[in-house]
Coordinates of C-alpha atoms in Angstrom, one line a residue:
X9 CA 0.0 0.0 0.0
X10 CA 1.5 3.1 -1.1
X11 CA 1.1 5.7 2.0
X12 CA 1.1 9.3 1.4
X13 CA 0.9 11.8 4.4
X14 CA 0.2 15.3 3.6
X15 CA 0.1 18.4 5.6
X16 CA -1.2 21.8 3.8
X17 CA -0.1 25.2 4.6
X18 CA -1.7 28.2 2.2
X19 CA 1.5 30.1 0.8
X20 CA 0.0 33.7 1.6
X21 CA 0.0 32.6 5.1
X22 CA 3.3 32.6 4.9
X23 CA 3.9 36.3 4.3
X24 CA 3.8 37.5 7.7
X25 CA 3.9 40.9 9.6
X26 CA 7.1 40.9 12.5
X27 CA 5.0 42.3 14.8
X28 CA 3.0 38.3 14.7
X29 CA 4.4 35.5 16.9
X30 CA 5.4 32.6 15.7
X31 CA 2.2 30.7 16.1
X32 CA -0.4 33.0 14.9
X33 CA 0.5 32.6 11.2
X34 CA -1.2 29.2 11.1
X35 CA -4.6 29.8 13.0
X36 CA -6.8 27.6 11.2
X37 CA -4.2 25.2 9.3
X38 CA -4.4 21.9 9.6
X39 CA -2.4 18.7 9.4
X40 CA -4.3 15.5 6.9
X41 CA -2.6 12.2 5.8
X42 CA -3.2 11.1 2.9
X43 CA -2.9 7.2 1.7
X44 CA -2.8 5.8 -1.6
X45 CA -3.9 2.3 -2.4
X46 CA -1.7 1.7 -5.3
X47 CA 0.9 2.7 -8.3
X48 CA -2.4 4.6 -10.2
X49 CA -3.5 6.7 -7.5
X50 CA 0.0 7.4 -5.8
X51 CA 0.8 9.0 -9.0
X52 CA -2.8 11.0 -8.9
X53 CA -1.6 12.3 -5.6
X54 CA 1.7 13.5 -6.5
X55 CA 0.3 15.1 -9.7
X56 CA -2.1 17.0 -7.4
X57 CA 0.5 18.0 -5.5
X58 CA 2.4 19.1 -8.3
X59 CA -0.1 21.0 -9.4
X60 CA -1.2 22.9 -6.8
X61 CA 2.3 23.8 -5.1
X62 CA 2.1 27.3 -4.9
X63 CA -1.1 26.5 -2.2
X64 CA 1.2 23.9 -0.3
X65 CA 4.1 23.9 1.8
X66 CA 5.9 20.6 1.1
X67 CA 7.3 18.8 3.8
X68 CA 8.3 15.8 2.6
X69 CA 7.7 13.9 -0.5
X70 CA 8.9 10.3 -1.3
X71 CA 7.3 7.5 -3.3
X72 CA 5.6 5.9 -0.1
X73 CA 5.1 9.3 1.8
X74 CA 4.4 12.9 1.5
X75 CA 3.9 15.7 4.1
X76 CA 2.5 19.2 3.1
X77 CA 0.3 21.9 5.4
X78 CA -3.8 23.6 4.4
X79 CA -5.5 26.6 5.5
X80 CA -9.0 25.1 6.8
X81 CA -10.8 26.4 3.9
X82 CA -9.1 24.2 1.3
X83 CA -9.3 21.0 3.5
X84 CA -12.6 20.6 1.9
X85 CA -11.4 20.1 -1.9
X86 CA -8.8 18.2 -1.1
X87 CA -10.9 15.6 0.7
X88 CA -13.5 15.6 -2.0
X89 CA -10.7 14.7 -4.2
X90 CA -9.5 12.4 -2.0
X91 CA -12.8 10.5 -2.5
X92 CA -13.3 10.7 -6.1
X93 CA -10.2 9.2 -6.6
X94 CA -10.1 6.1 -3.5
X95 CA -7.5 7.8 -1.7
X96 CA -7.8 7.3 2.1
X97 CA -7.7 10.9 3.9
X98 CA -7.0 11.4 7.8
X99 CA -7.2 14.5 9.8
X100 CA -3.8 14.5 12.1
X101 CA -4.0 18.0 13.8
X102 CA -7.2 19.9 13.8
X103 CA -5.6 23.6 14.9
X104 CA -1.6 23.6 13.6
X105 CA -1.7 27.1 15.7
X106 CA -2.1 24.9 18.7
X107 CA 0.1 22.2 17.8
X108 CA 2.9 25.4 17.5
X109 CA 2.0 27.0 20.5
X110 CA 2.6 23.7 22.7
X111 CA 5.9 23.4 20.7
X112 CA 7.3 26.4 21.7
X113 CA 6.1 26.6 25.2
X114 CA 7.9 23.3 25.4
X115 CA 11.2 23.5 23.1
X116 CA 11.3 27.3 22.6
X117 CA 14.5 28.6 24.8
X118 CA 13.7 30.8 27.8
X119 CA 16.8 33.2 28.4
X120 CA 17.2 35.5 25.2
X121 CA 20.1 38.1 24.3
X122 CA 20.5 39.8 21.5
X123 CA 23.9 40.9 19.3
X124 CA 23.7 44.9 18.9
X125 CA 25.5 45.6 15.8
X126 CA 27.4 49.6 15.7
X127 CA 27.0 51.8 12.6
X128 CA 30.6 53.2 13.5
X129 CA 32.3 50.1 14.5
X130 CA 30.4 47.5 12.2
X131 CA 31.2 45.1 14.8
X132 CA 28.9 43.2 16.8
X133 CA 28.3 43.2 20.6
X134 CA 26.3 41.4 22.7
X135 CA 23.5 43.4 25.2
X136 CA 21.6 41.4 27.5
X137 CA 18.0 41.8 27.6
X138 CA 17.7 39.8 30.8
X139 CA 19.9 37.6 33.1
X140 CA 22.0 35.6 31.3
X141 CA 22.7 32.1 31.8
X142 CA 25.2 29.7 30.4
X143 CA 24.6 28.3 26.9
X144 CA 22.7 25.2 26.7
X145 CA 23.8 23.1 24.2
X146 CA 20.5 20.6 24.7
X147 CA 17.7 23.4 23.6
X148 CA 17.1 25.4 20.7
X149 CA 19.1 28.5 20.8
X150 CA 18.4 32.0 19.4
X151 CA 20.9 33.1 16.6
X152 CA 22.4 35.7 18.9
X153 CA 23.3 33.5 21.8
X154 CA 25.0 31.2 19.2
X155 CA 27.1 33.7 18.0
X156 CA 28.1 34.8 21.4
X157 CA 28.8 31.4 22.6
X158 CA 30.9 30.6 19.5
X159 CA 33.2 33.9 20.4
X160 CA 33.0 32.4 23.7
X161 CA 34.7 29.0 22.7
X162 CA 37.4 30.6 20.7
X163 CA 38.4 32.9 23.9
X164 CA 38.3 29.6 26.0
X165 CA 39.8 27.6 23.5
X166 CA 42.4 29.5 21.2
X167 CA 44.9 27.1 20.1
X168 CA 42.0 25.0 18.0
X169 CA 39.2 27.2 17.6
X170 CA 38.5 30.2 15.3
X171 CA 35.9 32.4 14.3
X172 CA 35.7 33.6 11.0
X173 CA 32.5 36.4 10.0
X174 CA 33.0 35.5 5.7
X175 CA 30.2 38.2 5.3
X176 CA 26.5 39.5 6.3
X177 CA 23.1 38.5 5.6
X178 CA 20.5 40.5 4.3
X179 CA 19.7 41.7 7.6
X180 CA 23.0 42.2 8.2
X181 CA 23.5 39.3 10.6
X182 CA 27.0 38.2 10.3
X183 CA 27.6 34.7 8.3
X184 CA 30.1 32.9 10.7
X185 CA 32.0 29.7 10.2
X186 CA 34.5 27.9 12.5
X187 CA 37.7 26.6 12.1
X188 CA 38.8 24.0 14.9
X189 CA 42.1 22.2 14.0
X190 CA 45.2 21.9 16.0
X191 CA 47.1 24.9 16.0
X192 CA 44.5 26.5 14.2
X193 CA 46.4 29.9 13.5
X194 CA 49.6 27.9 12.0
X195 CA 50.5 27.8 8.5
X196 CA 51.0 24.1 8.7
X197 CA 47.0 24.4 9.3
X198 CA 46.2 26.0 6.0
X199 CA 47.9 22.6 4.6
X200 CA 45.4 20.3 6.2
X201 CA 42.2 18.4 4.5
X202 CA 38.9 20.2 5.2
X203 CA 36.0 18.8 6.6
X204 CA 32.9 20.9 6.1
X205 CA 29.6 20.8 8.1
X206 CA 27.2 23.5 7.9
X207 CA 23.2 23.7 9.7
X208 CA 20.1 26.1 8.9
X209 CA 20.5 26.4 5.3
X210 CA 16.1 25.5 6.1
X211 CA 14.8 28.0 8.6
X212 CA 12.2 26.0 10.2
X213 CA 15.0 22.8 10.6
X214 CA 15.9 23.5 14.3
X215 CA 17.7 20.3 14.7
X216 CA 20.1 20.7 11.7
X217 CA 21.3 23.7 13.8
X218 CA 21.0 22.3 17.5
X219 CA 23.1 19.3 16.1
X220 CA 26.6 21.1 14.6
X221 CA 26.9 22.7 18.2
X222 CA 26.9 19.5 19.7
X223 CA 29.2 18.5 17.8
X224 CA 31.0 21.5 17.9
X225 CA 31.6 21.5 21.5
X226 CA 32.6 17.3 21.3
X227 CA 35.0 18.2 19.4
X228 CA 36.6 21.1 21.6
X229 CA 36.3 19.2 24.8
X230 CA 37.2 15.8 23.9
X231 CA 40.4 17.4 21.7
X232 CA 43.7 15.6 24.0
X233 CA 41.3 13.7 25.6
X234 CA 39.6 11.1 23.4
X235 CA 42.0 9.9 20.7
X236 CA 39.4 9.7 17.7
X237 CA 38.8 13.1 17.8
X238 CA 42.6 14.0 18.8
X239 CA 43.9 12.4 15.7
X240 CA 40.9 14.1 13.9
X241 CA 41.7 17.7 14.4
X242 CA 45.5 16.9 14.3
X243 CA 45.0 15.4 10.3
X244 CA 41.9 17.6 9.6
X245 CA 40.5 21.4 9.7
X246 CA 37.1 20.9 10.6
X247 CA 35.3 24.2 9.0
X248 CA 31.8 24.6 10.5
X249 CA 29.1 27.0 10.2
X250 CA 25.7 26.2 12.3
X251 CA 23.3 28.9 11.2
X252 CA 24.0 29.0 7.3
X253 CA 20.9 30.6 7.4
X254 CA 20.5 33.5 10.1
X255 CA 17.6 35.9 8.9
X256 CA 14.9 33.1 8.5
X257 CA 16.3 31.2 11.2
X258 CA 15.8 34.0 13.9
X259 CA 12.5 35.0 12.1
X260 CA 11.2 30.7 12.7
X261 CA 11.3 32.4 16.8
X262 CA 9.4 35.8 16.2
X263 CA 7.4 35.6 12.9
X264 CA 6.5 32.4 11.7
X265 CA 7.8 29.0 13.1
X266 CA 7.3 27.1 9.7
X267 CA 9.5 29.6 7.9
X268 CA 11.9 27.6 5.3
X269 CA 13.3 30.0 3.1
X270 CA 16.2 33.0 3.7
X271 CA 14.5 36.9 4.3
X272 CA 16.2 38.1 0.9
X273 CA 13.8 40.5 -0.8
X274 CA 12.2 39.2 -4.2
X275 CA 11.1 40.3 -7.7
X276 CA 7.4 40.3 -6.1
X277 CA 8.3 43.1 -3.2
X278 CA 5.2 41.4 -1.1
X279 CA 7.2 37.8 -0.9
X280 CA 10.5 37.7 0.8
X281 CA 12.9 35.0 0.6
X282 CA 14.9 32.7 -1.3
X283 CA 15.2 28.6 -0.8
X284 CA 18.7 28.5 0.4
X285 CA 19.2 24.8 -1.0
X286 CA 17.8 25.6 -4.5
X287 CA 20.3 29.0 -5.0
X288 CA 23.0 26.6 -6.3
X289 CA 25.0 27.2 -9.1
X290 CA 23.7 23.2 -10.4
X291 CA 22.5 21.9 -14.2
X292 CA 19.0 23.0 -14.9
X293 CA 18.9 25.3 -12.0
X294 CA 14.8 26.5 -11.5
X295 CA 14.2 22.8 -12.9
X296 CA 12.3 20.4 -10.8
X297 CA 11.8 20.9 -7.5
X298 CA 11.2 24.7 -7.4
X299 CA 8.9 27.2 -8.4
X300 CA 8.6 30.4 -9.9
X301 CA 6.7 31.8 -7.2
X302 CA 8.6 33.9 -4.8
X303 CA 6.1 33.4 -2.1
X304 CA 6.7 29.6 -2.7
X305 CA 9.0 28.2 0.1
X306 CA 10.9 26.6 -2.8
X307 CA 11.4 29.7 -4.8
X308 CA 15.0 29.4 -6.0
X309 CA 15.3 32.9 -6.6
X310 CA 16.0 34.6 -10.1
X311 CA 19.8 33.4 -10.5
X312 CA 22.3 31.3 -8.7
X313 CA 23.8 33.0 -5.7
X314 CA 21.7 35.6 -5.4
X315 CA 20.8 35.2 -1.6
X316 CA 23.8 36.5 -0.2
X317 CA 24.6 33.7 2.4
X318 CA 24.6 31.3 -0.5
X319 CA 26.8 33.3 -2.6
X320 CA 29.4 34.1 0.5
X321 CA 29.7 30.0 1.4
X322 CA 30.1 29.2 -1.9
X323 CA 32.9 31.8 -2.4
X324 CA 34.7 30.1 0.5
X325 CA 34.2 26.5 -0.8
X326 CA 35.9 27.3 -4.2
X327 CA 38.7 28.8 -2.3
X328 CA 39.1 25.8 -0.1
X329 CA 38.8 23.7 -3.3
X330 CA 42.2 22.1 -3.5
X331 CA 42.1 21.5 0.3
X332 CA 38.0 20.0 0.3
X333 CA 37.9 16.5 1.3
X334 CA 34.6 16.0 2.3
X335 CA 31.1 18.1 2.2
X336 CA 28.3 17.3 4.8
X337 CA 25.3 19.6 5.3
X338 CA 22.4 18.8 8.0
X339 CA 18.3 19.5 7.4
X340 CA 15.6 17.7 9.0
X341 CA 13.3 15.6 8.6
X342 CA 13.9 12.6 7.3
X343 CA 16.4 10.3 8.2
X344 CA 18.0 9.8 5.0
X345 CA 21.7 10.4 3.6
X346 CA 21.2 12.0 0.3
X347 CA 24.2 11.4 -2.1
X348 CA 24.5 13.2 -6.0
X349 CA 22.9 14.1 -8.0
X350 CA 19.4 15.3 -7.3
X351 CA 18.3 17.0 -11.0
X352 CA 18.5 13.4 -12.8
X353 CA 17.5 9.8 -12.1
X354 CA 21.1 8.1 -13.0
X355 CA 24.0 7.8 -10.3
X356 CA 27.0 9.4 -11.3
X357 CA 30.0 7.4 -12.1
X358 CA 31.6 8.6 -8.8
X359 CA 28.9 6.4 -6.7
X360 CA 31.8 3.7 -6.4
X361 CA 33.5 6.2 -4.5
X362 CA 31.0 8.2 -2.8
X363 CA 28.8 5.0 -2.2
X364 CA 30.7 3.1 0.3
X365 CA 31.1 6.0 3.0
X366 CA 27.6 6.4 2.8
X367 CA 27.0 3.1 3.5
X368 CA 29.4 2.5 6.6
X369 CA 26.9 5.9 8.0
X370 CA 23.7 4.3 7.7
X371 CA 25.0 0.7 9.2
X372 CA 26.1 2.5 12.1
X373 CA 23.9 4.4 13.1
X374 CA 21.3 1.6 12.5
X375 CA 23.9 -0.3 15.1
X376 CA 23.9 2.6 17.3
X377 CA 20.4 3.7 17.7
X378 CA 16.4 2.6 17.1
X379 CA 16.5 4.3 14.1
X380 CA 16.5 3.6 10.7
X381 CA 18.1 5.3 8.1
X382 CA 18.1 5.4 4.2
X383 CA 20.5 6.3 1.6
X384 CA 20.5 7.5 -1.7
X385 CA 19.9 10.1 -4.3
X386 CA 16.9 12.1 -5.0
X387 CA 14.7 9.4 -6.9
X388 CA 15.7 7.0 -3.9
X389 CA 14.6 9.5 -1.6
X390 CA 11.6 11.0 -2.8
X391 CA 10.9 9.7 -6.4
X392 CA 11.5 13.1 -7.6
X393 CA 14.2 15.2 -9.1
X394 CA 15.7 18.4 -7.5
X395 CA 17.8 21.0 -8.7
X396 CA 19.9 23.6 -7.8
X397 CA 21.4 21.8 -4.3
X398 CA 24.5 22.5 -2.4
X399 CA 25.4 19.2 -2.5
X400 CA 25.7 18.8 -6.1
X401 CA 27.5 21.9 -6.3
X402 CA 30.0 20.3 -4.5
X403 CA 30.3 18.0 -6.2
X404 CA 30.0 18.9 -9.8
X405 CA 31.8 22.0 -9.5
X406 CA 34.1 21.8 -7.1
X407 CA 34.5 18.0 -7.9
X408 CA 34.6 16.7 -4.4
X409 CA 32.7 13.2 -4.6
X410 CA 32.6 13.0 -0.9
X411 CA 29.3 14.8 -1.1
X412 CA 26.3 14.5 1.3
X413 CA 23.3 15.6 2.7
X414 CA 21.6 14.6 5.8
X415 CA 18.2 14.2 6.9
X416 CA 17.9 14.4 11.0
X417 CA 15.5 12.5 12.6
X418 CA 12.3 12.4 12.9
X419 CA 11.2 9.9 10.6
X420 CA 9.0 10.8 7.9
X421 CA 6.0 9.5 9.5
X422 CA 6.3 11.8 12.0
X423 CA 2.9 14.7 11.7
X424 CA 4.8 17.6 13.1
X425 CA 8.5 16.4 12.3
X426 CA 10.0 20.3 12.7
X427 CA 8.8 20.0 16.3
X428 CA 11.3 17.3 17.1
X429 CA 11.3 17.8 21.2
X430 CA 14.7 19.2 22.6
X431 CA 15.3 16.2 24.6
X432 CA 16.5 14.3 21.9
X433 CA 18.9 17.0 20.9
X434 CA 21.8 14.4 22.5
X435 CA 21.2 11.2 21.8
X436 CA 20.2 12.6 17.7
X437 CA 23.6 14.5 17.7
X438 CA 25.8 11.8 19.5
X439 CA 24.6 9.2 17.3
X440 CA 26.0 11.5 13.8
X441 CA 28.9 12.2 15.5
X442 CA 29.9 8.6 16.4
X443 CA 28.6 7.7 12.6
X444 CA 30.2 10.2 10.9
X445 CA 33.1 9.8 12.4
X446 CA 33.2 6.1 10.9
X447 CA 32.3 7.4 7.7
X448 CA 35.4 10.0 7.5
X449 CA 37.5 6.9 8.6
X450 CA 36.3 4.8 5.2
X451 CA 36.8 8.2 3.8
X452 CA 40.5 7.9 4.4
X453 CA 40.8 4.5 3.8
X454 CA 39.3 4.7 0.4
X455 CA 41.4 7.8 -0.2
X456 CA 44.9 5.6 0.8
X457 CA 43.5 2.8 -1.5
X458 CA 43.6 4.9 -4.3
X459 CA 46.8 6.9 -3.6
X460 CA 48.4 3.5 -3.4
X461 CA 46.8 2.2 -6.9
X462 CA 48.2 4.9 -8.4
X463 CA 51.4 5.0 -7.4
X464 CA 52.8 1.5 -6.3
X465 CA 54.4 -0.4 -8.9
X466 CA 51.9 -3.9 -8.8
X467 CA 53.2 -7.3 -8.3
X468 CA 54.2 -9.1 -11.5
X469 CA 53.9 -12.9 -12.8
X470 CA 56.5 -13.9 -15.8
X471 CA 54.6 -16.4 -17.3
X472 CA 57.0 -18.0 -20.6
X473 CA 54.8 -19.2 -23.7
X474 CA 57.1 -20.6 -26.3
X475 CA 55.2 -19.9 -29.8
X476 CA 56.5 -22.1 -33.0
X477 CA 58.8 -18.6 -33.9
X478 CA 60.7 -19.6 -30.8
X479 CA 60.8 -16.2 -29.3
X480 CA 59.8 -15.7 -25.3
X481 CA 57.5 -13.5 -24.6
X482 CA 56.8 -12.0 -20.7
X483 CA 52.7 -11.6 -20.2
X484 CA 52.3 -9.5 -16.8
X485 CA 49.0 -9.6 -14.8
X486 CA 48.1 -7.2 -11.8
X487 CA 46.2 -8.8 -9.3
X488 CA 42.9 -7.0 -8.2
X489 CA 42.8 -6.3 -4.3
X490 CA 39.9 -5.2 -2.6
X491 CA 40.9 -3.3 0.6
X492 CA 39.5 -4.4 4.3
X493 CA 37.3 -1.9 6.3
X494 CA 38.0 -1.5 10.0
X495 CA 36.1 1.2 11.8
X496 CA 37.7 2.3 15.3
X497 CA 34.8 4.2 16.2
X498 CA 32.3 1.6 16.6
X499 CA 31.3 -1.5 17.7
X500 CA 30.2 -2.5 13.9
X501 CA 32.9 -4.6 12.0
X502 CA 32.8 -5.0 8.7
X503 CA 35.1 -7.3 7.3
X504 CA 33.8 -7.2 3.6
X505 CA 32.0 -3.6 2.2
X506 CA 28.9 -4.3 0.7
X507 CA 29.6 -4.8 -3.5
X508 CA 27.9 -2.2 -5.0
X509 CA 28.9 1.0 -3.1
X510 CA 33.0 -0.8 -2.4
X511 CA 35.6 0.5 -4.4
X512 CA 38.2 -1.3 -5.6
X513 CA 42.0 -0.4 -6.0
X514 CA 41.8 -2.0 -9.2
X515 CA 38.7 -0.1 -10.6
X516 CA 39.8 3.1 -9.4
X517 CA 43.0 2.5 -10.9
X518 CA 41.6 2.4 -14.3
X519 CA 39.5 5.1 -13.9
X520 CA 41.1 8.5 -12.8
X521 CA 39.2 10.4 -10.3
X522 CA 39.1 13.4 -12.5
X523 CA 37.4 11.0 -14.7
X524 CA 34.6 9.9 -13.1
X525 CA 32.9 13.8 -13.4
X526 CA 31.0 14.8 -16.5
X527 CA 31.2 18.6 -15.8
X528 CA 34.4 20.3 -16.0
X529 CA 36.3 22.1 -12.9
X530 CA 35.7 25.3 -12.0
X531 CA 38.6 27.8 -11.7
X532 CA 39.7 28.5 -8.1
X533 CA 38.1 31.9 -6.8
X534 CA 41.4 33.2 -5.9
X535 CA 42.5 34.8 -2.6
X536 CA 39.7 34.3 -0.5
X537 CA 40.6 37.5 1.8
X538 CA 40.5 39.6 -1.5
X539 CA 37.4 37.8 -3.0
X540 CA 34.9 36.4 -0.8
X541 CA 32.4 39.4 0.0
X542 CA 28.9 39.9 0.7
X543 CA 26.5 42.8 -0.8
X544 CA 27.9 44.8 2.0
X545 CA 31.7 44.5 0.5
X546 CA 32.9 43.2 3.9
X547 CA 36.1 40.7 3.1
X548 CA 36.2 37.3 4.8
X549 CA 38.0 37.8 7.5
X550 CA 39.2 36.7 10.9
X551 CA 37.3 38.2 13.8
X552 CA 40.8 37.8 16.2
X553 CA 42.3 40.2 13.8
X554 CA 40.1 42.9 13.8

């Protein structure tokens, strides 16, 4: 039985005044599942969805599954099509406004403070607006307090922590990323592979942010302590950026929870925002999965890199290019780790490479936790295509194949799955954190593999054929290896990588890396103190040497 849960929210609702909380916006909404019986009407359902996506707020959409949210007023129709067409219809939350409220009252965080920024100074500085307490890394925090806390950890923590502002947001919030290495202001640091995690690029996706702090603060407390994460930061820069999206993240706790897209103004001046994951420089950007609406959450905006947080990250990707290992960016809900490419139903050629990382992160955290993961590209996920994502940015332009996207929990059966409570903040982040940690380890190994392939000499066997000219003649054969997986951060042991997503030394010796992409590299950006820039002209810079 194909299921299909769907939760409608009318679009104009979504244009909100600031002076509205954050649950008013959806007084009258409410939350409907939606079932399909088989192949036929499944497709009738997504075709309807389709169809009328400028009235909808997708939530999730997959080929046994779908969540969108519907003024009261429309629930009407869409049961009445329900019916005509045998589709089984469900009411899951009468008042959304309600469901909200209790959210926030629950999850919301209690102690705010804001970051005042100076006209003469354009520097930021923090001003409490009531006692202030110490930074709770198991509740959803305001923007401001994560910005203050981040400054915090590079004053407590200044040989492996640093705080970079790379630009500002349309509100002129600054974009900040973090750099946590050992000896993180060396030059023998600007030598090391990256690691990139970033959080917020949705609004609404409270967890994807919640999450990269915990880690975050792992990583800085267990560094000379814990040996996985020692060796980690002494090989690896970890570059990390929490709130990619700080506008429509701060605006999810004083406009309008559900908010998904950035506050950027718009061709339409009555619909703000841009879709922070569709603003990629991809093939067929504005193709499938976006619309030409700006007041659609999925508006993609009128070019790529318009939204100025977009265009600022992706600045400081091409400049870290050379040094990029690996590309991880966390949205919720889910529980899926998407892989490239998104805009068409083939896996790229890099899959053999990409694949078996991916793998070793959904076995353990299936071994670590009750929870079930998937993996995949955008027709595994959802059924559908999707264009203009980070992800394939990374790793069509920039060429990096270690490229991923993650789903947080809750599953997609979940009816209000952006309401994920704030106590499982720590056992959702400690269960990435062990698995990712396994999946950068297979990243390394699969990296040696190759490095070896390509540059040891193989074993040879002299094999003498006498033909009836009497001459000799040496045939040489090169063995085929496939290389063992050991993961040190887990209890799961796998002693032979699953087939299809294993690489072997000798297949990746045949076929160069550089090979495996179809679209050709993109020239490095430059200087990234001299180029990376904001509408604002501010140059990426390092807030300890202002």
């Amino acid at each position: 039985m194909f299921k299909c849960s769907i939760i409608v929210v009318t679009i104009l609702n979504f244009l909100v005044l600031v002076t509205c909380g954050p649950a008013e916006q959806y007084r009258g909404h409410q939350v409907v599942e939606m079932i399909a019986k088989d192949v036929a009407t499944a497709n009738l359902l997504r075709a309807y969805v389709d169809n009328h996506n400028k009235d909808m707020d997708v939530w999730t959409l997959t080929p046994t599954a779908c969540q969108v949210s519907v003024v009261g007023e429309q629930v009407d129709p869409l049961q009445k099509f329900c019916e005509e067409n045998n589709i089984d219809f469900k009411v899951m939350i009468e008042d959304l406004e309600v469901a909200i409220t209790e959210h926030m009252k629950r999850d919301a965080p209690t102690a705010i403070r804001s970051l005042t920024r100076s006209a003469e100074t354009d520097e930021w500085f923090s001003r409490p607006q009531q006692e202030q307490k110490p930074f709770n890394y198991e509740e959803y925090n305001r923007f401001d307090d994560i910005a203050k806390e981040l400054y915090r950890l590079q004053c407590a923590y200044p040989d492996i922590v640093d705080v970079t502002q790379i630009g500002l947001s349309h509100e002129k919030r600054p974009l900040l990323l973090v750099r946590i290495t050992q000896n993180v202001l060396g030059c023998s640091s600007k030598k090391k592979p990256v690691i990139w995690i970033d959080g917020g690029t949705h609004a609404r996706e409270w967890i994807s942010v919640a999450t990269p702090m915990w880690i975050l603060r792992e990583l800085v407390t267990k560094f000379g302590k814990d040996d996985d994460v020692t060796n980690l930061l002494m090989e690896n820069e970890i570059m990390l950026s929490p709130v990619f999206n700080p506008d429509g993240y701060e605006y999810t706790f004083t406009g309008a929870r559900l908010w998904r897209k950035t506050r950027t103004p718009t061709k339409k001046t009555d619909c703000l925002g841009i879709d922070a994951n569709r603003n990629w420089d991809t093939e067929q950007f504005g193709g499938a999965g976006t619309s030409d609406d700006p007041c659609s959450p999925i508006y993609p905006g009128e070019f790529p890199e318009q939204d100025p947080a977009v265009r600022g990250f992706a600045q400081v990707l091409r400049y870290i290019r050379p040094r990029l290992k690996t590309y991880w960016t966390m949205h919720s809900f889910s529980q899926f780790l998407l892989t490239p490419n998104s805009y068409k139903r083939e896996k790229p050629p890099t899959f053999r490479i990409f694949g078996g990382p991916a793998f070793v992160f959904v076995t353990t955290i299936i071994s670590k936790s009750n929870r079930v993961y998937g993996t995949g590209n955008a027709i595994d996920f959802q059924n559908n295509l999707l264009t203009g994502l980070s992800l394939d940015y990374v790793h069509d332009a920039l060429q990096i194949p270690y490229s991923y996207l993650l789903e947080l929990p809750p599953s997609r059966q979940s009816p209000f799955g952006f309401a994920l409570q704030k106590t499982e903040i720590d056992s959702v982040s400690k269960e990435v954190f062990c698995s990712m940690l396994a999946a950068l380890n297979r990243i390394d190994e699969d990296i040696a593999a190759r490095q070896q392939a390509a540059t040891t000499v193989p074993p040879t066997t002299t094999i003498q054929t006498t033909f009836t000219t009497t001459k000799t003649t040496n045939l040489t054969t090169t063995p085929a290896t496939l290389p063992s997986v050991k993961i040190s951060t887990t209890t799961l042991q796998t002693e032979k990588p699953n087939e299809e997503n294993s690489t072997t030394a000798a297949s990746l010796q045949k076929t160069p890396e550089s090979k495996l992409f179809s679209t050709p590299q993109r020239e490095n950006s430059g200087s990234l103190e001299n180029t990376t820039t904001n509408n604002s002209g501010d140059n990426y810079r390092t807030s300890r040497r202002r």
